[in-house]
Amino acid sequence: MTDIPDVLEVAKSGYELLLENKKVRVMEIKLKPGEKSPMHNHPNDHVIYVVKDAKFKLGFPNGKNDVFNLKTGQVLWIEAGSHQTENIGSTDGHCIVVETK
């Protein structure tokens, strides 16, 4: 989705770039309860490592939503694409995102 900006261009609050090279891009996401990142694009497939329990809702450009009850130590695979992220839980969310290039 080329018309939706890259995550690091629009999701300034919540996402922080930790490392980038020709093979991976590693980011940290921290969202407080009720906080959300705007619609953004992840151009690469990515692995999510959950640092702290949270409940996140991902909203997709087609209007669909998925809710994730994240548990500390959980690992998820998400294919490249666009979404917005919202912390709909009662705890601060904290994850590490590793995009493969």
mmCIF file of N, CA and C in Angstrom:
data_model
loop_
_atom_site.group_PDB
_atom_site.id
_atom_site.type_symbol
_atom_site.label_atom_id
_atom_site.label_comp_id
_atom_site.label_asym_id
_atom_site.label_seq_id
_atom_site.Cartn_x
_atom_site.Cartn_y
_atom_site.Cartn_z
ATOM 1 N N MET A 1 0.845 -1.170 0.000
ATOM 2 C CA MET A 1 0.000 0.000 0.000
ATOM 3 C C MET A 1 0.897 1.242 0.000
ATOM 4 N N THR A 2 1.183 1.730 -1.170
ATOM 5 C CA THR A 2 2.121 2.824 -1.299
ATOM 6 C C THR A 2 1.557 4.159 -0.836
ATOM 7 N N ASP A 3 0.231 4.314 -0.775
ATOM 8 C CA ASP A 3 -0.339 5.587 -0.354
ATOM 9 C C ASP A 3 -0.411 5.728 1.160
ATOM 10 N N ILE A 4 -0.121 4.670 1.894
ATOM 11 C CA ILE A 4 -0.111 4.719 3.361
ATOM 12 C C ILE A 4 1.345 4.833 3.810
ATOM 13 N N PRO A 5 1.688 5.862 4.612
ATOM 14 C CA PRO A 5 3.088 6.102 4.986
ATOM 15 C C PRO A 5 3.693 4.991 5.851
ATOM 16 N N ASP A 6 4.998 4.909 5.777
ATOM 17 C CA ASP A 6 5.760 3.964 6.592
ATOM 18 C C ASP A 6 5.531 4.241 8.079
ATOM 19 N N VAL A 7 5.572 3.185 8.869
ATOM 20 C CA VAL A 7 5.334 3.286 10.311
ATOM 21 C C VAL A 7 6.202 4.349 10.973
ATOM 22 N N LEU A 8 7.453 4.454 10.587
ATOM 23 C CA LEU A 8 8.346 5.409 11.245
ATOM 24 C C LEU A 8 8.134 6.848 10.772
ATOM 25 N N GLU A 9 7.373 7.037 9.706
ATOM 26 C CA GLU A 9 7.055 8.388 9.251
ATOM 27 C C GLU A 9 5.882 8.977 10.025
ATOM 28 N N VAL A 10 4.910 8.149 10.409
ATOM 29 C CA VAL A 10 3.686 8.681 11.018
ATOM 30 C C VAL A 10 3.459 8.281 12.463
ATOM 31 N N ALA A 11 4.023 7.184 12.880
ATOM 32 C CA ALA A 11 3.767 6.689 14.237
ATOM 33 C C ALA A 11 4.872 7.157 15.178
ATOM 34 N N LYS A 12 5.072 8.454 15.229
ATOM 35 C CA LYS A 12 6.163 9.022 16.037
ATOM 36 C C LYS A 12 5.967 8.731 17.522
ATOM 37 N N SER A 13 4.729 8.789 17.986
ATOM 38 C CA SER A 13 4.501 8.419 19.388
ATOM 39 C C SER A 13 4.243 6.926 19.424
ATOM 40 N N GLY A 14 4.979 6.258 20.222
ATOM 41 C CA GLY A 14 4.793 4.816 20.361
ATOM 42 C C GLY A 14 5.899 3.985 19.749
ATOM 43 N N TYR A 15 6.360 4.331 18.563
ATOM 44 C CA TYR A 15 7.382 3.535 17.883
ATOM 45 C C TYR A 15 8.735 4.224 17.948
ATOM 46 N N GLU A 16 9.772 3.433 18.179
ATOM 47 C CA GLU A 16 11.139 3.949 18.173
ATOM 48 C C GLU A 16 12.021 2.971 17.417
ATOM 49 N N LEU A 17 12.816 3.473 16.502
ATOM 50 C CA LEU A 17 13.755 2.646 15.754
ATOM 51 C C LEU A 17 14.944 2.310 16.645
ATOM 52 N N LEU A 18 15.234 1.020 16.790
ATOM 53 C CA LEU A 18 16.368 0.574 17.602
ATOM 54 C C LEU A 18 17.571 0.193 16.744
ATOM 55 N N LEU A 19 17.307 -0.376 15.552
ATOM 56 C CA LEU A 19 18.388 -0.840 14.673
ATOM 57 C C LEU A 19 17.832 -0.995 13.274
ATOM 58 N N GLU A 20 18.636 -0.612 12.283
ATOM 59 C CA GLU A 20 18.276 -0.897 10.900
ATOM 60 C C GLU A 20 19.535 -1.154 10.113
ATOM 61 N N ASN A 21 19.490 -2.214 9.313
ATOM 62 C CA ASN A 21 20.568 -2.510 8.382
ATOM 63 C C ASN A 21 19.943 -3.130 7.132
ATOM 64 N N LYS A 22 20.739 -3.730 6.265
ATOM 65 C CA LYS A 22 20.184 -4.250 5.010
ATOM 66 C C LYS A 22 19.361 -5.529 5.199
ATOM 67 N N LYS A 23 19.393 -6.123 6.387
ATOM 68 C CA LYS A 23 18.667 -7.380 6.615
ATOM 69 C C LYS A 23 17.451 -7.249 7.523
ATOM 70 N N VAL A 24 17.494 -6.325 8.491
ATOM 71 C CA VAL A 24 16.386 -6.183 9.448
ATOM 72 C C VAL A 24 16.158 -4.720 9.819
ATOM 73 N N ARG A 25 14.962 -4.487 10.350
ATOM 74 C CA ARG A 25 14.626 -3.210 10.987
ATOM 75 C C ARG A 25 13.974 -3.585 12.311
ATOM 76 N N VAL A 26 14.539 -3.086 13.408
ATOM 77 C CA VAL A 26 14.054 -3.422 14.745
ATOM 78 C C VAL A 26 13.485 -2.162 15.386
ATOM 79 N N MET A 27 12.239 -2.284 15.866
ATOM 80 C CA MET A 27 11.574 -1.154 16.499
ATOM 81 C C MET A 27 10.995 -1.595 17.835
ATOM 82 N N GLU A 28 10.807 -0.623 18.688
ATOM 83 C CA GLU A 28 10.146 -0.840 19.961
ATOM 84 C C GLU A 28 8.829 -0.070 19.904
ATOM 85 N N ILE A 29 7.756 -0.697 20.376
ATOM 86 C CA ILE A 29 6.477 -0.006 20.455
ATOM 87 C C ILE A 29 6.022 0.003 21.906
ATOM 88 N N LYS A 30 5.671 1.193 22.369
ATOM 89 C CA LYS A 30 5.124 1.374 23.711
ATOM 90 C C LYS A 30 3.880 2.237 23.577
ATOM 91 N N LEU A 31 2.740 1.694 23.987
ATOM 92 C CA LEU A 31 1.486 2.435 23.948
ATOM 93 C C LEU A 31 0.804 2.357 25.303
ATOM 94 N N LYS A 32 0.420 3.498 25.820
ATOM 95 C CA LYS A 32 -0.333 3.551 27.070
ATOM 96 C C LYS A 32 -1.791 3.207 26.785
ATOM 97 N N PRO A 33 -2.567 2.819 27.797
ATOM 98 C CA PRO A 33 -3.977 2.525 27.576
ATOM 99 C C PRO A 33 -4.685 3.694 26.888
ATOM 100 N N GLY A 34 -5.440 3.378 25.835
ATOM 101 C CA GLY A 34 -6.159 4.391 25.081
ATOM 102 C C GLY A 34 -5.350 5.062 23.984
ATOM 103 N N GLU A 35 -4.044 4.868 23.976
ATOM 104 C CA GLU A 35 -3.183 5.490 22.964
ATOM 105 C C GLU A 35 -3.235 4.677 21.678
ATOM 106 N N LYS A 36 -3.133 5.372 20.538
ATOM 107 C CA LYS A 36 -3.126 4.659 19.260
ATOM 108 C C LYS A 36 -2.143 5.295 18.301
ATOM 109 N N SER A 37 -1.623 4.465 17.413
ATOM 110 C CA SER A 37 -0.787 4.955 16.326
ATOM 111 C C SER A 37 -1.697 5.102 15.106
ATOM 112 N N PRO A 38 -1.436 6.089 14.257
ATOM 113 C CA PRO A 38 -2.276 6.276 13.071
ATOM 114 C C PRO A 38 -2.043 5.150 12.054
ATOM 115 N N MET A 39 -2.885 5.119 11.044
ATOM 116 C CA MET A 39 -2.721 4.129 9.966
ATOM 117 C C MET A 39 -1.314 4.275 9.397
ATOM 118 N N HIS A 40 -0.626 3.144 9.286
ATOM 119 C CA HIS A 40 0.749 3.142 8.797
ATOM 120 C C HIS A 40 1.032 1.830 8.083
ATOM 121 N N ASN A 41 2.143 1.801 7.375
ATOM 122 C CA ASN A 41 2.516 0.619 6.605
ATOM 123 C C ASN A 41 3.797 0.001 7.147
ATOM 124 N N HIS A 42 3.789 -1.317 7.229
ATOM 125 C CA HIS A 42 5.010 -2.094 7.487
ATOM 126 C C HIS A 42 5.359 -2.742 6.146
ATOM 127 N N PRO A 43 6.420 -2.293 5.477
ATOM 128 C CA PRO A 43 6.736 -2.817 4.146
ATOM 129 C C PRO A 43 7.308 -4.229 4.156
ATOM 130 N N ASN A 44 7.594 -4.744 5.348
ATOM 131 C CA ASN A 44 8.224 -6.062 5.462
ATOM 132 C C ASN A 44 7.446 -6.943 6.430
ATOM 133 N N ASP A 45 7.494 -8.272 6.189
ATOM 134 C CA ASP A 45 6.968 -9.202 7.180
ATOM 135 C C ASP A 45 7.711 -8.959 8.485
ATOM 136 N N HIS A 46 7.048 -9.234 9.625
ATOM 137 C CA HIS A 46 7.708 -8.952 10.889
ATOM 138 C C HIS A 46 7.289 -9.891 12.013
ATOM 139 N N VAL A 47 8.201 -10.003 12.958
ATOM 140 C CA VAL A 47 8.010 -10.786 14.171
ATOM 141 C C VAL A 47 7.783 -9.805 15.312
ATOM 142 N N ILE A 48 6.800 -10.089 16.140
ATOM 143 C CA ILE A 48 6.516 -9.270 17.316
ATOM 144 C C ILE A 48 6.875 -10.088 18.553
ATOM 145 N N TYR A 49 7.689 -9.519 19.434
ATOM 146 C CA TYR A 49 7.977 -10.123 20.729
ATOM 147 C C TYR A 49 7.305 -9.253 21.788
ATOM 148 N N VAL A 50 6.456 -9.871 22.597
ATOM 149 C CA VAL A 50 5.711 -9.134 23.621
ATOM 150 C C VAL A 50 6.544 -9.037 24.894
ATOM 151 N N VAL A 51 6.894 -7.811 25.266
ATOM 152 C CA VAL A 51 7.692 -7.558 26.463
ATOM 153 C C VAL A 51 6.784 -7.488 27.698
ATOM 154 N N LYS A 52 5.570 -6.958 27.513
ATOM 155 C CA LYS A 52 4.647 -6.769 28.628
ATOM 156 C C LYS A 52 3.223 -7.036 28.165
ATOM 157 N N ASP A 53 2.437 -7.739 28.980
ATOM 158 C CA ASP A 53 1.037 -8.027 28.664
ATOM 159 C C ASP A 53 0.310 -6.770 28.197
ATOM 160 N N ALA A 54 -0.561 -6.925 27.214
ATOM 161 C CA ALA A 54 -1.353 -5.802 26.712
ATOM 162 C C ALA A 54 -2.506 -6.342 25.872
ATOM 163 N N LYS A 55 -3.433 -5.472 25.567
ATOM 164 C CA LYS A 55 -4.539 -5.802 24.673
ATOM 165 C C LYS A 55 -4.538 -4.749 23.571
ATOM 166 N N PHE A 56 -4.138 -5.162 22.374
ATOM 167 C CA PHE A 56 -4.035 -4.259 21.235
ATOM 168 C C PHE A 56 -5.109 -4.588 20.211
ATOM 169 N N LYS A 57 -5.636 -3.537 19.580
ATOM 170 C CA LYS A 57 -6.551 -3.700 18.454
ATOM 171 C C LYS A 57 -5.859 -3.159 17.216
ATOM 172 N N LEU A 58 -5.804 -3.981 16.178
ATOM 173 C CA LEU A 58 -5.266 -3.552 14.891
ATOM 174 C C LEU A 58 -6.440 -3.292 13.961
ATOM 175 N N GLY A 59 -6.478 -2.080 13.390
ATOM 176 C CA GLY A 59 -7.504 -1.710 12.420
ATOM 177 C C GLY A 59 -6.881 -1.659 11.038
ATOM 178 N N PHE A 60 -7.537 -2.279 10.077
ATOM 179 C CA PHE A 60 -6.981 -2.405 8.732
ATOM 180 C C PHE A 60 -7.689 -1.475 7.745
ATOM 181 N N PRO A 61 -7.035 -1.140 6.625
ATOM 182 C CA PRO A 61 -7.623 -0.215 5.660
ATOM 183 C C PRO A 61 -8.990 -0.659 5.130
ATOM 184 N N ASN A 62 -9.258 -1.964 5.129
ATOM 185 C CA ASN A 62 -10.542 -2.460 4.625
ATOM 186 C C ASN A 62 -11.661 -2.345 5.662
ATOM 187 N N GLY A 63 -11.353 -1.765 6.844
ATOM 188 C CA GLY A 63 -12.366 -1.572 7.878
ATOM 189 C C GLY A 63 -12.448 -2.691 8.904
ATOM 190 N N LYS A 64 -11.755 -3.785 8.667
ATOM 191 C CA LYS A 64 -11.763 -4.896 9.621
ATOM 192 C C LYS A 64 -10.817 -4.604 10.776
ATOM 193 N N ASN A 65 -11.070 -5.256 11.906
ATOM 194 C CA ASN A 65 -10.242 -5.124 13.102
ATOM 195 C C ASN A 65 -9.898 -6.500 13.639
ATOM 196 N N ASP A 66 -8.748 -6.619 14.265
ATOM 197 C CA ASP A 66 -8.354 -7.816 15.008
ATOM 198 C C ASP A 66 -7.907 -7.372 16.387
ATOM 199 N N VAL A 67 -8.323 -8.118 17.410
ATOM 200 C CA VAL A 67 -7.920 -7.830 18.786
ATOM 201 C C VAL A 67 -6.936 -8.906 19.219
ATOM 202 N N PHE A 68 -5.843 -8.463 19.844
ATOM 203 C CA PHE A 68 -4.803 -9.371 20.316
ATOM 204 C C PHE A 68 -4.646 -9.214 21.826
ATOM 205 N N ASN A 69 -4.873 -10.301 22.566
ATOM 206 C CA ASN A 69 -4.586 -10.339 24.000
ATOM 207 C C ASN A 69 -3.151 -10.830 24.137
ATOM 208 N N LEU A 70 -2.238 -9.899 24.243
ATOM 209 C CA LEU A 70 -0.809 -10.207 24.222
ATOM 210 C C LEU A 70 -0.305 -10.589 25.607
ATOM 211 N N LYS A 71 0.508 -11.619 25.651
ATOM 212 C CA LYS A 71 1.082 -12.108 26.909
ATOM 213 C C LYS A 71 2.599 -12.007 26.866
ATOM 214 N N THR A 72 3.192 -11.617 27.973
ATOM 215 C CA THR A 72 4.637 -11.485 28.075
ATOM 216 C C THR A 72 5.326 -12.751 27.563
ATOM 217 N N GLY A 73 6.294 -12.576 26.673
ATOM 218 C CA GLY A 73 7.038 -13.695 26.108
ATOM 219 C C GLY A 73 6.430 -14.267 24.840
ATOM 220 N N GLN A 74 5.234 -13.864 24.507
ATOM 221 C CA GLN A 74 4.570 -14.345 23.293
ATOM 222 C C GLN A 74 5.284 -13.812 22.059
ATOM 223 N N VAL A 75 5.291 -14.607 20.989
ATOM 224 C CA VAL A 75 5.891 -14.211 19.728
ATOM 225 C C VAL A 75 4.846 -14.406 18.631
ATOM 226 N N LEU A 76 4.688 -13.383 17.786
ATOM 227 C CA LEU A 76 3.716 -13.442 16.696
ATOM 228 C C LEU A 76 4.389 -13.125 15.371
ATOM 229 N N TRP A 77 3.850 -13.672 14.296
ATOM 230 C CA TRP A 77 4.295 -13.382 12.938
ATOM 231 C C TRP A 77 3.206 -12.568 12.262
ATOM 232 N N ILE A 78 3.565 -11.432 11.665
ATOM 233 C CA ILE A 78 2.605 -10.602 10.945
ATOM 234 C C ILE A 78 3.188 -10.294 9.573
ATOM 235 N N GLU A 79 2.394 -10.539 8.538
ATOM 236 C CA GLU A 79 2.848 -10.264 7.184
ATOM 237 C C GLU A 79 2.862 -8.765 6.915
ATOM 238 N N ALA A 80 3.665 -8.361 5.951
ATOM 239 C CA ALA A 80 3.757 -6.954 5.553
ATOM 240 C C ALA A 80 2.362 -6.414 5.261
ATOM 241 N N GLY A 81 2.166 -5.147 5.575
ATOM 242 C CA GLY A 81 0.875 -4.529 5.294
ATOM 243 C C GLY A 81 0.636 -3.322 6.167
ATOM 244 N N SER A 82 -0.577 -2.799 6.057
ATOM 245 C CA SER A 82 -0.938 -1.563 6.739
ATOM 246 C C SER A 82 -1.969 -1.807 7.825
ATOM 247 N N HIS A 83 -1.864 -1.032 8.897
ATOM 248 C CA HIS A 83 -2.829 -1.067 9.993
ATOM 249 C C HIS A 83 -2.603 0.113 10.921
ATOM 250 N N GLN A 84 -3.541 0.329 11.794
ATOM 251 C CA GLN A 84 -3.321 1.240 12.920
ATOM 252 C C GLN A 84 -3.352 0.374 14.163
ATOM 253 N N THR A 85 -2.674 0.804 15.200
ATOM 254 C CA THR A 85 -2.589 0.032 16.438
ATOM 255 C C THR A 85 -3.143 0.861 17.579
ATOM 256 N N GLU A 86 -3.998 0.244 18.395
ATOM 257 C CA GLU A 86 -4.570 0.931 19.548
ATOM 258 C C GLU A 86 -4.472 0.037 20.774
ATOM 259 N N ASN A 87 -4.037 0.606 21.882
ATOM 260 C CA ASN A 87 -4.008 -0.126 23.142
ATOM 261 C C ASN A 87 -5.391 0.009 23.773
ATOM 262 N N ILE A 88 -6.174 -1.069 23.723
ATOM 263 C CA ILE A 88 -7.529 -1.043 24.274
ATOM 264 C C ILE A 88 -7.591 -1.702 25.655
ATOM 265 N N GLY A 89 -6.427 -2.024 26.199
ATOM 266 C CA GLY A 89 -6.359 -2.652 27.517
ATOM 267 C C GLY A 89 -6.166 -1.635 28.623
ATOM 268 N N SER A 90 -5.880 -2.145 29.800
ATOM 269 C CA SER A 90 -5.719 -1.277 30.976
ATOM 270 C C SER A 90 -4.274 -1.181 31.441
ATOM 271 N N THR A 91 -3.350 -1.779 30.684
ATOM 272 C CA THR A 91 -1.929 -1.732 31.040
ATOM 273 C C THR A 91 -1.120 -1.136 29.893
ATOM 274 N N ASP A 92 0.051 -0.596 30.209
ATOM 275 C CA ASP A 92 0.957 -0.104 29.167
ATOM 276 C C ASP A 92 1.384 -1.287 28.301
ATOM 277 N N GLY A 93 1.321 -1.118 26.988
ATOM 278 C CA GLY A 93 1.774 -2.164 26.070
ATOM 279 C C GLY A 93 3.218 -1.925 25.674
ATOM 280 N N HIS A 94 3.959 -3.012 25.519
ATOM 281 C CA HIS A 94 5.382 -2.895 25.183
ATOM 282 C C HIS A 94 5.758 -4.121 24.354
ATOM 283 N N CYS A 95 6.203 -3.879 23.115
ATOM 284 C CA CYS A 95 6.597 -4.963 22.214
ATOM 285 C C CYS A 95 7.853 -4.567 21.455
ATOM 286 N N ILE A 96 8.554 -5.565 20.959
ATOM 287 C CA ILE A 96 9.674 -5.381 20.035
ATOM 288 C C ILE A 96 9.222 -5.925 18.680
ATOM 289 N N VAL A 97 9.434 -5.126 17.639
ATOM 290 C CA VAL A 97 9.037 -5.488 16.286
ATOM 291 C C VAL A 97 10.308 -5.673 15.462
ATOM 292 N N VAL A 98 10.459 -6.850 14.856
ATOM 293 C CA VAL A 98 11.620 -7.133 14.015
ATOM 294 C C VAL A 98 11.120 -7.412 12.598
ATOM 295 N N GLU A 99 11.365 -6.456 11.699
ATOM 296 C CA GLU A 99 10.977 -6.615 10.309
ATOM 297 C C GLU A 99 12.132 -7.262 9.541
ATOM 298 N N THR A 100 11.798 -8.281 8.753
ATOM 299 C CA THR A 100 12.781 -8.913 7.875
ATOM 300 C C THR A 100 12.804 -8.175 6.558
ATOM 301 N N LYS A 101 13.985 -8.033 5.979
ATOM 302 C CA LYS A 101 14.084 -7.350 4.673
ATOM 303 C C LYS A 101 14.439 -8.342 3.589
#
